[in-house]
PDB file of N, CA and C in Angstrom:
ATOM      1  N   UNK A1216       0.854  -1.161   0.000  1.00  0.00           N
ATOM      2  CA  UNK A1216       0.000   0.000   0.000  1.00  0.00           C
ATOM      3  C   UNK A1216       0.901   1.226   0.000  1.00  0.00           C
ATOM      4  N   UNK A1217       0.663   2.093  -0.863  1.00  0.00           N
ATOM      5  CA  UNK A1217       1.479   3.075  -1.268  1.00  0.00           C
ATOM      6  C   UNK A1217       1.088   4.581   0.149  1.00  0.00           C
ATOM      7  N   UNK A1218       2.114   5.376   0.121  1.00  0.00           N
ATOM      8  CA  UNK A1218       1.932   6.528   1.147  1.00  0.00           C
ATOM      9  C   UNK A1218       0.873   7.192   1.048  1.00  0.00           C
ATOM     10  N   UNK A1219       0.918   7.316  -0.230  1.00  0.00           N
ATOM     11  CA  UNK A1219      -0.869   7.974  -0.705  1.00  0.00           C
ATOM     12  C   UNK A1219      -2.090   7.234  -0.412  1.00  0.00           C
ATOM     13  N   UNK A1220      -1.916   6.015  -0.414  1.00  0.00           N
ATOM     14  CA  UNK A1220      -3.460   5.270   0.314  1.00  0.00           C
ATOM     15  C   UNK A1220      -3.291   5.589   1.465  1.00  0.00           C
ATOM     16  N   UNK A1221      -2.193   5.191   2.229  1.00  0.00           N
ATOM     17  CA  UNK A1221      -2.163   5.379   3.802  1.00  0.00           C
ATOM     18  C   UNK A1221      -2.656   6.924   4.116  1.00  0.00           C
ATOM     19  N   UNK A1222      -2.152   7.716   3.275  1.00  0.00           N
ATOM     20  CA  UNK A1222      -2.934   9.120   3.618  1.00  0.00           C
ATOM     21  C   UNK A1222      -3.913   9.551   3.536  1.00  0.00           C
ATOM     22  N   UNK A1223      -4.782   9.299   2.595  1.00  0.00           N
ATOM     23  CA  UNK A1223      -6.147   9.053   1.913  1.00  0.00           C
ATOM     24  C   UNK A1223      -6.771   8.316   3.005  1.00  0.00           C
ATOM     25  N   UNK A1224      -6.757   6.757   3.560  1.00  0.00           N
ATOM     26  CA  UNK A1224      -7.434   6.486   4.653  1.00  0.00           C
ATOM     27  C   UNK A1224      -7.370   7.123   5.584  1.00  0.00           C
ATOM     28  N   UNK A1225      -6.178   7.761   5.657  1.00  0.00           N
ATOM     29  CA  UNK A1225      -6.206   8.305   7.450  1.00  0.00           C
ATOM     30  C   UNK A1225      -7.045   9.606   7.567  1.00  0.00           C
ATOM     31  N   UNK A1226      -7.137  10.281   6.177  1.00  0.00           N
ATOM     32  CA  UNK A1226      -7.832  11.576   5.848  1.00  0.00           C
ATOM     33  C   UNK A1226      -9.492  11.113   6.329  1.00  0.00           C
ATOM     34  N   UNK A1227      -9.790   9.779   5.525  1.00  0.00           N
ATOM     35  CA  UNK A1227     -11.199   9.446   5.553  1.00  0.00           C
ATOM     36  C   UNK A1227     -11.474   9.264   7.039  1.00  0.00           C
ATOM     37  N   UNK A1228     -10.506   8.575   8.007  1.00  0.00           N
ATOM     38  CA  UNK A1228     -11.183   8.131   8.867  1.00  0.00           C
ATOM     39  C   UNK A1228     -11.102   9.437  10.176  1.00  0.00           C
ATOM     40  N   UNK A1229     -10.210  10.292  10.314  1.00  0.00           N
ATOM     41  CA  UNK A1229     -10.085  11.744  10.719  1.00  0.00           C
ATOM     42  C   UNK A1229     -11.412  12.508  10.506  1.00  0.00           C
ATOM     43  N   UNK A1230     -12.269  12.235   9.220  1.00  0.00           N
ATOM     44  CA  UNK A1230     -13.488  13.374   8.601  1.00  0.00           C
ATOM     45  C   UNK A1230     -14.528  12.594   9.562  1.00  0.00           C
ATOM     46  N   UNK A1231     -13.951  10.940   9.524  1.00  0.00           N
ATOM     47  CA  UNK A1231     -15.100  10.045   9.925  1.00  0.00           C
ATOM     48  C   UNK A1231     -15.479  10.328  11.106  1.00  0.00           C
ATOM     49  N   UNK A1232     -14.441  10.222  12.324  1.00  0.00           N
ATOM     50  CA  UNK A1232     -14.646  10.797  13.683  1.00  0.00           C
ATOM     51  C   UNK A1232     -15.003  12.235  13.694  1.00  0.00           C
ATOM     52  N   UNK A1233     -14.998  13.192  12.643  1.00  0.00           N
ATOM     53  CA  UNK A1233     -15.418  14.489  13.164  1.00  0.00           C
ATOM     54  C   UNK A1233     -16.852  14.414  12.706  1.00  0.00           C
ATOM     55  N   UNK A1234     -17.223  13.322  11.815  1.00  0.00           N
ATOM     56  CA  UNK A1234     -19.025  13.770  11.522  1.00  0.00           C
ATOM     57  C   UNK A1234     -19.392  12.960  12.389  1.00  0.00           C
ATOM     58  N   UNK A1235     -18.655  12.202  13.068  1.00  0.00           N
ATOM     59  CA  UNK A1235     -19.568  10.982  14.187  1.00  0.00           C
ATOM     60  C   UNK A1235     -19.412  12.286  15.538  1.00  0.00           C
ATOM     61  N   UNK A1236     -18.744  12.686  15.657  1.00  0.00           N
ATOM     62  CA  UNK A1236     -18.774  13.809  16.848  1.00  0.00           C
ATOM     63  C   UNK A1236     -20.040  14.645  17.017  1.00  0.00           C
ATOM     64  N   UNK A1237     -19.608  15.286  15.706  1.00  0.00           N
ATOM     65  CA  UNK A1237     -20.922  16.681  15.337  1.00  0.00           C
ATOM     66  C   UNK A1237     -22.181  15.742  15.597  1.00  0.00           C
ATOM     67  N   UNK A1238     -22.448  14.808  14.933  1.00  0.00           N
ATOM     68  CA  UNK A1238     -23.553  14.144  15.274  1.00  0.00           C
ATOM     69  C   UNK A1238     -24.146  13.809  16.728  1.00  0.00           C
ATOM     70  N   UNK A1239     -23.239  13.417  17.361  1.00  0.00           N
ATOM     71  CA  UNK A1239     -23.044  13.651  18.685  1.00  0.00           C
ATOM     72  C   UNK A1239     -23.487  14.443  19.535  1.00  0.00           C
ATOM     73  N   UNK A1240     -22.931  15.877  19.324  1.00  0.00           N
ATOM     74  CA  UNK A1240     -23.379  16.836  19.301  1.00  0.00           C
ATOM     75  C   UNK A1240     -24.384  17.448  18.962  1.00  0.00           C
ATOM     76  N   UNK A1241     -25.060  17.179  18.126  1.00  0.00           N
ATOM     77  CA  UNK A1241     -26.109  17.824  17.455  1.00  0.00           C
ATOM     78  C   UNK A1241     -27.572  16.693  17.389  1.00  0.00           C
ATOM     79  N   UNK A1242     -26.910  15.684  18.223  1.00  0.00           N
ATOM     80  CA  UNK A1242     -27.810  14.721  18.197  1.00  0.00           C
ATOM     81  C   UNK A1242     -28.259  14.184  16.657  1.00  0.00           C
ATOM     82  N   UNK A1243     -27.712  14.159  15.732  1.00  0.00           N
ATOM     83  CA  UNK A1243     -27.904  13.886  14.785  1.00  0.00           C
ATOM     84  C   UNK A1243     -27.670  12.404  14.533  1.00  0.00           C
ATOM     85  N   UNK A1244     -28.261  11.319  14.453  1.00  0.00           N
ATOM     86  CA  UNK A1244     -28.369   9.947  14.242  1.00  0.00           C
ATOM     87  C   UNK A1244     -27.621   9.461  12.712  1.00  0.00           C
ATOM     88  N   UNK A1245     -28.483   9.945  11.805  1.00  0.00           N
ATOM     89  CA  UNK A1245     -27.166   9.487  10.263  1.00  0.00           C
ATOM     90  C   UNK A1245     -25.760  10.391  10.395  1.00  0.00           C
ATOM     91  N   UNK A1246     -25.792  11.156  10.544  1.00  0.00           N
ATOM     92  CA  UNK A1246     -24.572  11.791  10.830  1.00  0.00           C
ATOM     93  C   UNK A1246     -23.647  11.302  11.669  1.00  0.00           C
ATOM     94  N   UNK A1247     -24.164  10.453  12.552  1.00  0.00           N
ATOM     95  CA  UNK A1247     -22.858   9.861  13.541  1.00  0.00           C
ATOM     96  C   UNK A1247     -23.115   8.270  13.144  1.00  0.00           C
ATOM     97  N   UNK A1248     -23.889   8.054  12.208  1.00  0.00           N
ATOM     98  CA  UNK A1248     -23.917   6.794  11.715  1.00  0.00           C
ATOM     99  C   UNK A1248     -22.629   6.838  10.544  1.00  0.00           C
ATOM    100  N   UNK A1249     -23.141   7.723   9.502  1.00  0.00           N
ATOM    101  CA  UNK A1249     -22.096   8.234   8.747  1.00  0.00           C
ATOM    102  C   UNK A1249     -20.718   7.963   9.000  1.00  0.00           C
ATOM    103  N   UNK A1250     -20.076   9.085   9.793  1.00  0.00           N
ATOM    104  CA  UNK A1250     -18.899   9.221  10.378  1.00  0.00           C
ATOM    105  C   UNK A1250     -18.353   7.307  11.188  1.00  0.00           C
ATOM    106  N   UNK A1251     -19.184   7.223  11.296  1.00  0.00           N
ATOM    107  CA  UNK A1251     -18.660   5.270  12.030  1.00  0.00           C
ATOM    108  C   UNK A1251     -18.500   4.858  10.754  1.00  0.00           C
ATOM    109  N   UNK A1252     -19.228   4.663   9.796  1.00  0.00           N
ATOM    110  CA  UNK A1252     -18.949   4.137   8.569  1.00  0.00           C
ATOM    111  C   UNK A1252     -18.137   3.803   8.172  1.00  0.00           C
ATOM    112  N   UNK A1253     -17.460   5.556   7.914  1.00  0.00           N
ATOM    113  CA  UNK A1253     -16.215   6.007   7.182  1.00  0.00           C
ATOM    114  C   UNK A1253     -15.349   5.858   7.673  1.00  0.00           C
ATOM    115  N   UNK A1254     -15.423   5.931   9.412  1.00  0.00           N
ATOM    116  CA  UNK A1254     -14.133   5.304  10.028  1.00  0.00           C
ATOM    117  C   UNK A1254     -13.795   3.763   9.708  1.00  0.00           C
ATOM    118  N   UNK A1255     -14.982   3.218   9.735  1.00  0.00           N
ATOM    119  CA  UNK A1255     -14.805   1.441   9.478  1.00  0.00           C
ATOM    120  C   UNK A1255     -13.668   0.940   8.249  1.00  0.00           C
ATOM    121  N   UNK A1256     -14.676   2.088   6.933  1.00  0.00           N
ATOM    122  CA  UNK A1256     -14.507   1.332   5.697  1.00  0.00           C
ATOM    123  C   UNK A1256     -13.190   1.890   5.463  1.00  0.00           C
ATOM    124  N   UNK A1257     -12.082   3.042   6.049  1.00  0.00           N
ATOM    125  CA  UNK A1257     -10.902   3.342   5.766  1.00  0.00           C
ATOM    126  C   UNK A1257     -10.254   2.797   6.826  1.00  0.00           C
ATOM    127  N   UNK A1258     -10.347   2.059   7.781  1.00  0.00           N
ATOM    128  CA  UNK A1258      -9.663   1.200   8.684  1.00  0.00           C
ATOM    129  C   UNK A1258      -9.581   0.056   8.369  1.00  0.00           C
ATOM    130  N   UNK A1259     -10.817  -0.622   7.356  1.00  0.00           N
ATOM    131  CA  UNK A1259     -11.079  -1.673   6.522  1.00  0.00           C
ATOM    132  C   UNK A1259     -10.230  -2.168   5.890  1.00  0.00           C
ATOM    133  N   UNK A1260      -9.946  -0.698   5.001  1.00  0.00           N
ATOM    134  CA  UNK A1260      -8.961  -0.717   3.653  1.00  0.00           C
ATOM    135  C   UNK A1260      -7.588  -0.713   3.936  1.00  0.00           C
ATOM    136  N   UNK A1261      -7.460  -0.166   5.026  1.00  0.00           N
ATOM    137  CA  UNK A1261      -5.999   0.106   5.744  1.00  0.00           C
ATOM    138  C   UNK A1261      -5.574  -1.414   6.025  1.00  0.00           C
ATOM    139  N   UNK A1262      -5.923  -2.125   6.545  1.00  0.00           N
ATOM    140  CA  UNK A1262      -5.680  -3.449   7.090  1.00  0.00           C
ATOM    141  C   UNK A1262      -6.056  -4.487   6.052  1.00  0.00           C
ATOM    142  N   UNK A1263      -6.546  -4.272   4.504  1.00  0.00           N
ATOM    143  CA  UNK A1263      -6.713  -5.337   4.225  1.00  0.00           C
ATOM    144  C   UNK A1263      -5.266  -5.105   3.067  1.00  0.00           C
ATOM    145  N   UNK A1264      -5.153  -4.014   2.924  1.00  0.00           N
ATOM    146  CA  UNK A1264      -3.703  -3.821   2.204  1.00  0.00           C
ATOM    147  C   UNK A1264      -2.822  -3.634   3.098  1.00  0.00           C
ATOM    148  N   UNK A1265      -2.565  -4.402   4.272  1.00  0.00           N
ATOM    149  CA  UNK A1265      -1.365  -4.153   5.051  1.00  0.00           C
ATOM    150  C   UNK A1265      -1.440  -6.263   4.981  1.00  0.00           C
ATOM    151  N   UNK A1266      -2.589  -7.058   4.679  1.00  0.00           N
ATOM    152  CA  UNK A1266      -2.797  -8.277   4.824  1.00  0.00           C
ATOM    153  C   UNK A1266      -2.186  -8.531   3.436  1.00  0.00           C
ATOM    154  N   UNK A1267      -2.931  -8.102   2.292  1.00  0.00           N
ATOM    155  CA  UNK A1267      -2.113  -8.391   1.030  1.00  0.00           C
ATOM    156  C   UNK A1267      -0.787  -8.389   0.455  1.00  0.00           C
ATOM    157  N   UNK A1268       0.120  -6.800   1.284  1.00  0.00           N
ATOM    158  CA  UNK A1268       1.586  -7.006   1.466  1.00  0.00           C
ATOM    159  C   UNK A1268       2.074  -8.028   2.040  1.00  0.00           C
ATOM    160  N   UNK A1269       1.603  -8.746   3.573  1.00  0.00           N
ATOM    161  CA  UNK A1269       1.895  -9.681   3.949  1.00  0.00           C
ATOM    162  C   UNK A1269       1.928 -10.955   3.513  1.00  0.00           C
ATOM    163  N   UNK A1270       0.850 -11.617   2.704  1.00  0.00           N
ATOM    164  CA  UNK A1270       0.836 -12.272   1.684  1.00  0.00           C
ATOM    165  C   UNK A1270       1.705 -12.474   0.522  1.00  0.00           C
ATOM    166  N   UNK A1271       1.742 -11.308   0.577  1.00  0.00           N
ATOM    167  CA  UNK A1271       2.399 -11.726  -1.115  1.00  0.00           C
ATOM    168  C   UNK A1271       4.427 -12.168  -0.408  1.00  0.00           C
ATOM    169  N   UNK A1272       4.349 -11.632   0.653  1.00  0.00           N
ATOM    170  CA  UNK A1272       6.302 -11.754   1.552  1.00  0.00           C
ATOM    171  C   UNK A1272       6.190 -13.362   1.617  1.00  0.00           C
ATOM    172  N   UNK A1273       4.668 -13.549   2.580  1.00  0.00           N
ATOM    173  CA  UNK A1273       4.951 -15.027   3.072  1.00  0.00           C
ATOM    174  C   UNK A1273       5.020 -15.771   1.452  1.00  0.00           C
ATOM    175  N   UNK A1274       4.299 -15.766   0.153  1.00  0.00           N
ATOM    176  CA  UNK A1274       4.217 -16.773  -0.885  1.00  0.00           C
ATOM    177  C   UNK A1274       5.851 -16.083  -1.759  1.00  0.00           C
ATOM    178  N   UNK A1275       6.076 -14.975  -1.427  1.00  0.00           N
ATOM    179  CA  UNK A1275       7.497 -15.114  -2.045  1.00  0.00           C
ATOM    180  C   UNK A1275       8.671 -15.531  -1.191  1.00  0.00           C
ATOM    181  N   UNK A1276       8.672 -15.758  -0.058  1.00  0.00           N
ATOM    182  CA  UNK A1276       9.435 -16.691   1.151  1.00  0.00           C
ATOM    183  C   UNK A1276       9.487 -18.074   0.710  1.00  0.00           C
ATOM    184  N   UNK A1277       7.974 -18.363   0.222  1.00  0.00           N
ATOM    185  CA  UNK A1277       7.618 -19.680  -0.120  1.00  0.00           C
ATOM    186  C   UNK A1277       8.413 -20.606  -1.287  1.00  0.00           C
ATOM    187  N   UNK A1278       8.294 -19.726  -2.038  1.00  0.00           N
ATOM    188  CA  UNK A1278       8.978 -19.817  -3.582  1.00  0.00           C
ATOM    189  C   UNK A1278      10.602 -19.732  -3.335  1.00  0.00           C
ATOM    190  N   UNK A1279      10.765 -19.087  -2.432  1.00  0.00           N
ATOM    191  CA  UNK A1279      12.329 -18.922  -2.372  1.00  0.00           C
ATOM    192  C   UNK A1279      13.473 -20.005  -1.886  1.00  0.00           C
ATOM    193  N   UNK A1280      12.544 -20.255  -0.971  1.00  0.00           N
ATOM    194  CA  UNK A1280      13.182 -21.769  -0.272  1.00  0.00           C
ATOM    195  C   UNK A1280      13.703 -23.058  -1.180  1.00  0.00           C
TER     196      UNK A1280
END
């Protein structure tokens, strides 16, 4: 996963906790539904391309032996 995804998620999930806040705040129900979302689905993405780098080390470890 390149620096630019990692920044891009961390951007999404930063916006995510501030609309789950305001919602919070404002008692607003989709709005802090929202913001959980967005935290999920860029924490999602963060970890499933930190699983696929890992993958691909362990099957080229594999091959190497």
């Amino acid at each position: 996963m390149s620096f630019t995804d990692k920044a891009k998620n961390k951007v999404e999930q930063l916006s995510g906790a501030a609309k789950e806040r305001v919602g919070d705040m404002t008692d607003n129900e989709r709005m802090r539904a929202e913001g959980a979302t967005e935290q999920t689905e860029a924490r999602g993405r963060q970890a499933g391309g930190e699983n696929v780098k890992d993958a691909g080390r362990n099957a080229k470890d594999t091959f190497s032996r």
